[in-house]
Every structure is written in structure tokens, then in C-alpha cells.
mmCIF file of C-alpha atoms in Angstrom:
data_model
loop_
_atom_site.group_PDB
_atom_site.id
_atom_site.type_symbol
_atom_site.label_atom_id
_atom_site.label_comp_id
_atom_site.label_asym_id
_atom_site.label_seq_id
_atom_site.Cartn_x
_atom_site.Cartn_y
_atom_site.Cartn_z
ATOM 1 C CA UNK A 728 -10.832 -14.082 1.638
ATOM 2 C CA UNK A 729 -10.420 -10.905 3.789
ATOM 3 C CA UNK A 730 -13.046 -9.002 1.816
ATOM 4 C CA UNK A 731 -16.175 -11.044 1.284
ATOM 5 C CA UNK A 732 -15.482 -13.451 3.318
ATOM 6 C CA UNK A 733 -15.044 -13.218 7.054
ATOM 7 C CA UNK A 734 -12.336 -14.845 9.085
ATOM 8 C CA UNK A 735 -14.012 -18.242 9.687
ATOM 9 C CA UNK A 736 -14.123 -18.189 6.021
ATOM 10 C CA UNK A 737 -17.949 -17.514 5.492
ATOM 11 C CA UNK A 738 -20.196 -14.874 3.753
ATOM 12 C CA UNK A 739 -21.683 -12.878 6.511
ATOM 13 C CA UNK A 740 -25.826 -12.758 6.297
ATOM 14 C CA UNK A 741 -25.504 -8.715 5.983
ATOM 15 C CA UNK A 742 -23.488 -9.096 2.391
ATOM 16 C CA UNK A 743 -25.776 -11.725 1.478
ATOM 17 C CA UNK A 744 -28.495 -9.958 1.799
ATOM 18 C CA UNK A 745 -27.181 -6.974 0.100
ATOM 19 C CA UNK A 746 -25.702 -8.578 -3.085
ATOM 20 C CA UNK A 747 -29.391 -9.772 -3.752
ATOM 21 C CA UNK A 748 -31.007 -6.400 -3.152
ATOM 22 C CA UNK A 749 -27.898 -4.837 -5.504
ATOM 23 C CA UNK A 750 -28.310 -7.666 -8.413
ATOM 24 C CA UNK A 751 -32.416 -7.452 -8.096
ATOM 25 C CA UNK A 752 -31.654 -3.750 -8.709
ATOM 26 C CA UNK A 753 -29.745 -4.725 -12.080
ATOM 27 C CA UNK A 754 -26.227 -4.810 -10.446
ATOM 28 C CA UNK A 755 -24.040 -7.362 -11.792
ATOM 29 C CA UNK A 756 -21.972 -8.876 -8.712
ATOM 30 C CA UNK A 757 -18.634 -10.881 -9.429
ATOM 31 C CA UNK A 758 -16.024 -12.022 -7.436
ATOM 32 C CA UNK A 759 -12.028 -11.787 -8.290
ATOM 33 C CA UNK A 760 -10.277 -14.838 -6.618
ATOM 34 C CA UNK A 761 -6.892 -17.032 -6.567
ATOM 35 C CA UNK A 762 -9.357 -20.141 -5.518
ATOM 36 C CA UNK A 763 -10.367 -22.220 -8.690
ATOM 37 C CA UNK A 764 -14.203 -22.961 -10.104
ATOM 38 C CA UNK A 765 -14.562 -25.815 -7.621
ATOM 39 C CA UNK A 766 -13.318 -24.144 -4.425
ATOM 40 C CA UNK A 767 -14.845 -21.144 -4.595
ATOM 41 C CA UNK A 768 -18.562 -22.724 -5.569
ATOM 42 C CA UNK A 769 -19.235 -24.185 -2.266
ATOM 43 C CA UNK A 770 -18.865 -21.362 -0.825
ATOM 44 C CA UNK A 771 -20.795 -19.268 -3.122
ATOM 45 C CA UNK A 772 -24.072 -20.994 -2.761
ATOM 46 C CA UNK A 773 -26.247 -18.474 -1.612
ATOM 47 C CA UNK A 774 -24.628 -15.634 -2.991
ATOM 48 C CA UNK A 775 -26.275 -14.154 -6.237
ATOM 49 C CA UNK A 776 -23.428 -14.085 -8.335
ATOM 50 C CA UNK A 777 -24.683 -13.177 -11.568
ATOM 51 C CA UNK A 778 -21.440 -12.333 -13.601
ATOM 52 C CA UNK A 779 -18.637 -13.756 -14.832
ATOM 53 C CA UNK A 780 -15.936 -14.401 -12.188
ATOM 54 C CA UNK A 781 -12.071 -13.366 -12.346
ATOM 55 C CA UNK A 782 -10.213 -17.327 -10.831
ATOM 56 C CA UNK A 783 -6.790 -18.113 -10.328
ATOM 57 C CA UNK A 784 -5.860 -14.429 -9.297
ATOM 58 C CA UNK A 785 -6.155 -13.277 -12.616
ATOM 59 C CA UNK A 786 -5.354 -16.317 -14.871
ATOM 60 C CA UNK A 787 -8.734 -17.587 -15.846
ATOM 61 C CA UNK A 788 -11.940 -15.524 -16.081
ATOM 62 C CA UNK A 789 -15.137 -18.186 -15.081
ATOM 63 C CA UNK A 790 -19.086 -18.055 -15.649
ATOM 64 C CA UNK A 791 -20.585 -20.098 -12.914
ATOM 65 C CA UNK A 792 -24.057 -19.717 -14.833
ATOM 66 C CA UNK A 793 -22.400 -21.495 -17.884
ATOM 67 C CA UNK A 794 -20.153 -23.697 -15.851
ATOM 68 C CA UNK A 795 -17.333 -22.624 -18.608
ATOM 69 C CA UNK A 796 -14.334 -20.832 -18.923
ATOM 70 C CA UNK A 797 -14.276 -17.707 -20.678
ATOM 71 C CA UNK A 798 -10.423 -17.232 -21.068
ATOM 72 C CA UNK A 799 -7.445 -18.730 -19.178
ATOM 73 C CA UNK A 800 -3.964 -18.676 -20.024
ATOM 74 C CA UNK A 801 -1.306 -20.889 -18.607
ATOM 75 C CA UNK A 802 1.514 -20.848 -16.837
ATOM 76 C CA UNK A 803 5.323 -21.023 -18.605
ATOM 77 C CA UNK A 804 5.708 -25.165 -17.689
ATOM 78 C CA UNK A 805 8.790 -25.934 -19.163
ATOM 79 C CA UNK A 806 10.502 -22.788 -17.055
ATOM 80 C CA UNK A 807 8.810 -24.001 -13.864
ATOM 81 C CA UNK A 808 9.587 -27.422 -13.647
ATOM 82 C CA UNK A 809 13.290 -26.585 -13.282
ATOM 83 C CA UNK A 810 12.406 -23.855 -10.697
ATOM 84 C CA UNK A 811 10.388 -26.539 -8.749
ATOM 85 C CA UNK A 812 12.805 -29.004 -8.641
ATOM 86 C CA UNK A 813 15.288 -26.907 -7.014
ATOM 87 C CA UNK A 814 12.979 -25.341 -4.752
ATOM 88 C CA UNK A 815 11.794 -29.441 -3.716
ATOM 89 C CA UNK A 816 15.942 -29.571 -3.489
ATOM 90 C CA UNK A 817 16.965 -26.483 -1.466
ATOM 91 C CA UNK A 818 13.587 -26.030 0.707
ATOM 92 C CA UNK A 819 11.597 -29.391 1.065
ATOM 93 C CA UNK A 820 9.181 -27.838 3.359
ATOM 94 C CA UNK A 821 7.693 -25.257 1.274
ATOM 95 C CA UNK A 822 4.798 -27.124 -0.263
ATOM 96 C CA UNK A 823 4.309 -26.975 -3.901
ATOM 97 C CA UNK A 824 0.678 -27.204 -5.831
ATOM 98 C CA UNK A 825 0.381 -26.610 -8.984
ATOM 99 C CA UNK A 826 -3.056 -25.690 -10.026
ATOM 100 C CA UNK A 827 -4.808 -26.956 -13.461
ATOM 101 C CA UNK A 828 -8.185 -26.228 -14.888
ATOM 102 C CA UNK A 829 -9.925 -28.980 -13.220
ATOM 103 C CA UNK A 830 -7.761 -29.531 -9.883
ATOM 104 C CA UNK A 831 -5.154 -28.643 -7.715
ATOM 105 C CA UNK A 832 -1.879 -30.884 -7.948
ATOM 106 C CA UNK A 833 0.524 -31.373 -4.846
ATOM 107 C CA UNK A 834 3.777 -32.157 -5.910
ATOM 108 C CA UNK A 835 5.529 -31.861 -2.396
ATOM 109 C CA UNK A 836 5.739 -35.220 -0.775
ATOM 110 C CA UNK A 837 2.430 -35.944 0.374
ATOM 111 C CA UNK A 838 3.251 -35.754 4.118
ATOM 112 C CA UNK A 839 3.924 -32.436 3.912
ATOM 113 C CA UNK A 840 0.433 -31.357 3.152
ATOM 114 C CA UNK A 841 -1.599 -29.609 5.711
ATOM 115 C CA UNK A 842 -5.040 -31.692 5.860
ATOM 116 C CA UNK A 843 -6.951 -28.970 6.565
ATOM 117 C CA UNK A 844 -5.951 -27.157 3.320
ATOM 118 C CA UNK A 845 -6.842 -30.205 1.837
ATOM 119 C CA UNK A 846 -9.776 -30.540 2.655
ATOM 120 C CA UNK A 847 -11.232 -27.026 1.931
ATOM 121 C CA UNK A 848 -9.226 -27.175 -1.520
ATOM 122 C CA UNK A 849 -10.974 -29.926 -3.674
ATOM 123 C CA UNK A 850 -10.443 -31.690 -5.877
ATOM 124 C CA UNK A 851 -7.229 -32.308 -5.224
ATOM 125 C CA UNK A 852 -4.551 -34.743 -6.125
ATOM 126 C CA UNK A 853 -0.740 -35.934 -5.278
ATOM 127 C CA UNK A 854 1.508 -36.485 -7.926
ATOM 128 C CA UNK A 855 5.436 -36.537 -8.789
ATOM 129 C CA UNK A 856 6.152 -33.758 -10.804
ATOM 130 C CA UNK A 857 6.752 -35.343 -13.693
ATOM 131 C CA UNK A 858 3.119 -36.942 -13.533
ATOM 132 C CA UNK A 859 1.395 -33.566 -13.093
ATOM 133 C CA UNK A 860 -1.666 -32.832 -15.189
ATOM 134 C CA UNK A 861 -1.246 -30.059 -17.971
ATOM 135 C CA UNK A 862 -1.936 -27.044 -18.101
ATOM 136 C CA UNK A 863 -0.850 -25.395 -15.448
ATOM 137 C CA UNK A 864 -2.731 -21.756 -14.380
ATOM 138 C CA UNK A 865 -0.726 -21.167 -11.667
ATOM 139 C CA UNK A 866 1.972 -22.524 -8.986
ATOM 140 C CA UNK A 867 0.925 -22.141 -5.173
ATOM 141 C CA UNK A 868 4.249 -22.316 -2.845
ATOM 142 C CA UNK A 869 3.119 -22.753 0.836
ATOM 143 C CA UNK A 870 5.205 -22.173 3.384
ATOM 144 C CA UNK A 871 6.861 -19.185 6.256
ATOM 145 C CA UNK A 872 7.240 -15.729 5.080
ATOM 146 C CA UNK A 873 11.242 -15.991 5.639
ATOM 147 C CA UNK A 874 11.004 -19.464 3.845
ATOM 148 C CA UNK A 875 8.966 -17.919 0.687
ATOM 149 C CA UNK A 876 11.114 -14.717 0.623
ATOM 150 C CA UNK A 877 14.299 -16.930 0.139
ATOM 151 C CA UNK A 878 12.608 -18.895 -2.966
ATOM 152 C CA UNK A 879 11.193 -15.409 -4.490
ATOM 153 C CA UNK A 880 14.949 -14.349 -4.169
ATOM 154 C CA UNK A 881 16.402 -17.693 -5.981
ATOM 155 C CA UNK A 882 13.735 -17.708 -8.852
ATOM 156 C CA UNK A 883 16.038 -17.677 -12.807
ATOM 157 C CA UNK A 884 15.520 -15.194 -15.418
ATOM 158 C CA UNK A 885 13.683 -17.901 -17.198
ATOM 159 C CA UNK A 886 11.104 -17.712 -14.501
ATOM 160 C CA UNK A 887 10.847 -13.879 -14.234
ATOM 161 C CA UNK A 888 10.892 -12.872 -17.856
ATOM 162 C CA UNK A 889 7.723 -15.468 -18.003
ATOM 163 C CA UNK A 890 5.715 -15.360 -14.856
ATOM 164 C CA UNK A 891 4.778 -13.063 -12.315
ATOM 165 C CA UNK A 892 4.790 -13.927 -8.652
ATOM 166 C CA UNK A 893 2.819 -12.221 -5.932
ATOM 167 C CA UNK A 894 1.891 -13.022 -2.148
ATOM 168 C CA UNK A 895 -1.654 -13.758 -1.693
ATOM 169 C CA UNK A 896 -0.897 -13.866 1.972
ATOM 170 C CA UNK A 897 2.303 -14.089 4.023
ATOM 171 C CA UNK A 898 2.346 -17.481 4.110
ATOM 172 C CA UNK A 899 1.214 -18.183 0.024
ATOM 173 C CA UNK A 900 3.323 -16.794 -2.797
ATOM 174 C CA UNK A 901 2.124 -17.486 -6.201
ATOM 175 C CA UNK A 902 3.481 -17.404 -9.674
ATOM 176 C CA UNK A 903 1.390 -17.036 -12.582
ATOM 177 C CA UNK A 904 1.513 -15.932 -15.946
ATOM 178 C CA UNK A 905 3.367 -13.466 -16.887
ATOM 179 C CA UNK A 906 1.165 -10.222 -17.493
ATOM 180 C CA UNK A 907 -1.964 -12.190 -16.331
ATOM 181 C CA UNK A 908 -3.489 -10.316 -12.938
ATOM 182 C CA UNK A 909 -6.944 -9.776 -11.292
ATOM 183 C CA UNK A 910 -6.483 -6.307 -13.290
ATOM 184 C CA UNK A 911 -5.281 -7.506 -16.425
ATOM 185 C CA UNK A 912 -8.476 -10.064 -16.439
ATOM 186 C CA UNK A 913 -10.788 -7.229 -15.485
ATOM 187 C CA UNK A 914 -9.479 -5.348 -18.338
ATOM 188 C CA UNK A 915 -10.093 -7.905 -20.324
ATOM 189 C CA UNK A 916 -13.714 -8.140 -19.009
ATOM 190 C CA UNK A 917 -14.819 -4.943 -19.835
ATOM 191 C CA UNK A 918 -15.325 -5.754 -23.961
ATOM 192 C CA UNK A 919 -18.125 -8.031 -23.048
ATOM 193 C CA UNK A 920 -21.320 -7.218 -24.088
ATOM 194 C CA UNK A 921 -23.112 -7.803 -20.960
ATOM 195 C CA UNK A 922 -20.549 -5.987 -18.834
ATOM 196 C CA UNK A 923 -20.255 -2.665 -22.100
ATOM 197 C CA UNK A 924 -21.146 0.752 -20.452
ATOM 198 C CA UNK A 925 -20.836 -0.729 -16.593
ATOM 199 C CA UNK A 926 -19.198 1.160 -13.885
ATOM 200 C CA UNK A 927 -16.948 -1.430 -12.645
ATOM 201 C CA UNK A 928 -16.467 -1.147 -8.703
ATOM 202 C CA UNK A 929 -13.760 -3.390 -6.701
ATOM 203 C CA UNK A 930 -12.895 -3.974 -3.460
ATOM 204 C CA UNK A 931 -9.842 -5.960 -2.241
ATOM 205 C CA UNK A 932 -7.843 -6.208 1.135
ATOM 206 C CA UNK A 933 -4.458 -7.471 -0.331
ATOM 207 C CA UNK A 934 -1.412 -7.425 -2.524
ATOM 208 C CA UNK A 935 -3.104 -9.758 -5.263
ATOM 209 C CA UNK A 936 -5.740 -7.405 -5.620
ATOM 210 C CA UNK A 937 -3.646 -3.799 -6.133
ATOM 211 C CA UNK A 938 -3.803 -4.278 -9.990
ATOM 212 C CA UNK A 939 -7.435 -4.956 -9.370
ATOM 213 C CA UNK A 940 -8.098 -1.947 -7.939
ATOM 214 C CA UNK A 941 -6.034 -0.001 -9.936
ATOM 215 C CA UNK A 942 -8.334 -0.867 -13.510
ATOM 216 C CA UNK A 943 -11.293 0.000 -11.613
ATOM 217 C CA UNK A 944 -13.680 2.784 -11.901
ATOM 218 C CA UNK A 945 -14.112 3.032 -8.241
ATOM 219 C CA UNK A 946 -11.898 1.375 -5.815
ATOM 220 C CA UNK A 947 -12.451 0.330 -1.968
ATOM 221 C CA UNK A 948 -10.969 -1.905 0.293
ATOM 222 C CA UNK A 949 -11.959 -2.950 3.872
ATOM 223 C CA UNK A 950 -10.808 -1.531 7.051
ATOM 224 C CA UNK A 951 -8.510 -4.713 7.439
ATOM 225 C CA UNK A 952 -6.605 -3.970 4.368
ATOM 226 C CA UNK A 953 -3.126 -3.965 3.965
ATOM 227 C CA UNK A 954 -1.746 0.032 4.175
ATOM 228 C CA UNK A 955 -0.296 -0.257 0.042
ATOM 229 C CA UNK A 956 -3.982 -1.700 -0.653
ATOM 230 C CA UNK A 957 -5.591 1.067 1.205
ATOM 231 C CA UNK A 958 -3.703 3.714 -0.166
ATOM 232 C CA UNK A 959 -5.143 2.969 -3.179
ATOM 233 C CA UNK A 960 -8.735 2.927 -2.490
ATOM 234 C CA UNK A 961 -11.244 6.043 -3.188
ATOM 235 C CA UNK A 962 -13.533 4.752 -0.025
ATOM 236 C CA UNK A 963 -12.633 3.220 2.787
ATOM 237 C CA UNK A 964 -15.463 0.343 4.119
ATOM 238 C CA UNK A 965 -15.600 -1.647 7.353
ATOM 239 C CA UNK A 966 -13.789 -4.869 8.414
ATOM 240 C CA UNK A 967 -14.396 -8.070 6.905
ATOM 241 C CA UNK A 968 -16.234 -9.354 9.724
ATOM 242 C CA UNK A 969 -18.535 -6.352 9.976
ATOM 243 C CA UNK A 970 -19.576 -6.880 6.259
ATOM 244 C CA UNK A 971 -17.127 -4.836 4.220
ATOM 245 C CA UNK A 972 -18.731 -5.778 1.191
ATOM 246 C CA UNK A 973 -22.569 -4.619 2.498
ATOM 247 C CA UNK A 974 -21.254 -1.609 3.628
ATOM 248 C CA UNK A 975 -19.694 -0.803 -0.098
ATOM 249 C CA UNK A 976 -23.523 -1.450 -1.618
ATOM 250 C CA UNK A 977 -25.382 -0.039 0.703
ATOM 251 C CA UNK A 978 -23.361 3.171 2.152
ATOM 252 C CA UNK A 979 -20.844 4.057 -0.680
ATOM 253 C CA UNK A 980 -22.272 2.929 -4.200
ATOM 254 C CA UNK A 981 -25.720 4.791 -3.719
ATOM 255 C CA UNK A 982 -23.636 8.239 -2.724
ATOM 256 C CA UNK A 983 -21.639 7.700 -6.103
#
């Protein structure tokens, strides 16, 4: 979102077209993500991703060719559950989803759910908290920036000394493991065989993807990007919604 994607939430035909030309050259093409296996595949149809994928911001690393995990690790539960019962107490309209392997879980009162996010995040269930499928990879906590700012601020010691929290955009703030990043799981990708010896080249427009950029060979990040994010990049590429992501394959990676 913001870097592949445009802002309707689609892969524009010019980075389509030049992820095939870069993996037909032997590229290997991933993409780094806070959306899960199942809401990031629809959307990945026609794109030739032919490595493994970093999911859940950082939590779980994914092989869409295998259609298996290749690491994950889980979010402190037993910490959280206090957290999100005070948060359901002091701010009921920040909604809550925690997010497992194999769905996402709302455990806001189901009335509070936008249906559009609903929709484009399947599966999907509604549960009481107490009901909520285990493991958890990360908590999702939807709401206004003031509203999210004021539960960052009230998170306990036991939540901070186990979990990390980030904003994946100013209205989503998400906790998740503690240590466990979109850097921390590209680190962690480099010691495969398929990926030993590869120049690893990222490109990311937001705060979730700063550790990203910062375990990369070569960074970049889209015109769009936030300043922090750009500050960090070696190149600078066009908008999203000029093809940011054609522009890094065809213009910058070949001058490398």
C-alpha cells in the first residue's frame, strides 16, 4: 500500500509489466507487507512474485509458491489481553483485530467494524476476546490518530518490554512482537539458499517499513513517502500512482 500499490489499491500495468521483465531476467521480486497470506493473494494475481514474502509487517515470512510459512513468531498473548481489555474499557471506538495465521479476529463489538475493511480483509471473523483463535501475529487497533496516540501512551511495561508497536498509517497502529520487523525478517531472509549472494533492494513509503530499508543493500522509497522514510532512501522514485515500483527496475537498478 503506498508503494506497489496505487491509491485505489491496485498494481498499476507499468509495475506489472516490469516485475516480469526483472524476474524473466533472474530477479527475485518479493513483497514486505502488514496484510496476511490471504489478503495480500488476491491482489497479487498477476504479479510474478517469485520469492518468499515478508507478512504481518515483519512477523511471519510466507512462500506463496509453497503456500507455507517459513517462520512466524507470535505475539506476547497473555500481556495483551489485559491491554485490550482496558483499551475495549477506556476507548470503545478504537476497533481491535487481532490477527492469527489463518484469519483476522475482531474483538470490538461487531458494530463497530467498518464493512468495507471487511470486506477487503478476508477471512475474517468476530469473536469475544476470550474466544479468540491462538496464536496471535499481531494486534491491529483502528481508529483517529488522537484516539491511537492516547492508547500508545496508556500501553504497561508488560506490553512494551514484549511487543513493539508502530503506525502503519495514521489511522492503524500495530503491536507485534517484540524485535520482530519488516527488517528483522529480511535479515532473517538473507541465510536462505536461494536468496545467498543477492543484492537485496527495498522500497517503502512509511514508518513500518524504516527498519526495512535500513537492512537493505539499496534503499528507495516513492515520491509520496513520508519525509523520516525518505531521508533514508539512496534513490528517490516516482509516486505510487505513476509506478514507483517500475521506475525503481527500470531507471535505478540497471544504473546500480
Amino acid at each position: 500500500d503506498g508503494t506497489l500499490f496505487d491509491s485505489s489499491t491496485a498494481v498499476p500495468e507499468i509495475n506489472r509489466q516490469a516485475i516480469q521483465h526483472f524476474t524473466q531476467q533472474g530477479g527475485i521480486f518479493c513483497v514486505s507487507t502488514g496484510r496476511t497470506q490471504h489478503n495480500a493473494a488476491p491482489y497479487l494475481e498477476k504479479v510474478a512474485v517469485n520469492g518468499p514474502c515478508i507478512l504481518y509487517n515483519g512477523a511471519a515470512a510466507y512462500s506463496f509458491a509453497s503456500r507455507r510459512f517459513l517462520f512466524a513468531r507470535t505475539a506476547p498473548e497473555e500481556a495483551l489481553e489485559e491491554y485490550i481489555r482496558q483499551i475495549l474499557q477506556d476507548y470503545p471506538a478504537v476497533n481491535i483485530q487481532v490477527y492469527t495465521p489463518e484469519e483476522i479476529c475482531f474483538v470490538s463489538p461487531q458494530e463497530l467494524a467498518d464493512a468495507e475493511f471487511v470486506r477487503l480483509h478476508q477471512p475474517c471473523v468476530f469473536s469475544s476476546l476470550e474466544r479468540a483463535p491462538r496464536p496471535w501475529l499481531k494486534l491491529l487497533l483502528q481508529g483517529t490518530p488522537d484516539q491511537l496516540r492516547a492508547v500508545q501512551q496508556m500501553a504497561p511495561a508488560s506490553v512494551r518490554e514484549n511487543g513493539d508497536m508502530v503506525f502503519s498509517s495514521p489511522i492503524y497502529l500495530e503491536l507485534l512482537p517484540k524485535g520482530a520487523n519488516k527488517g528483522s525478517a529480511l535479515h532473517q531472509l538473507r541465510s536462505l539458499p536461494q536468496l545467498k549472494g543477492r543484492t537485496f533492494v527495498a522500497i517503502g513509503d512509511y514508518n513500518n517499513d524504516l527498519e526495512l530499508l535500513q537492512n537493505a543493500d539499496i534503499a528507495a522509497a516513492p515520491q509520496n513517502a513520508l519525509p523520516a522514510v525518505q531521508a533514508l532512501a539512496d534513490h528517490l522514485v516516482c509516486s505510487n500512482d505513476e509506478g514507483a515500483v517500475a521506475d525503481l527496475i527500470n531507471r535505478v537498478i540497471p544504473s546500480l
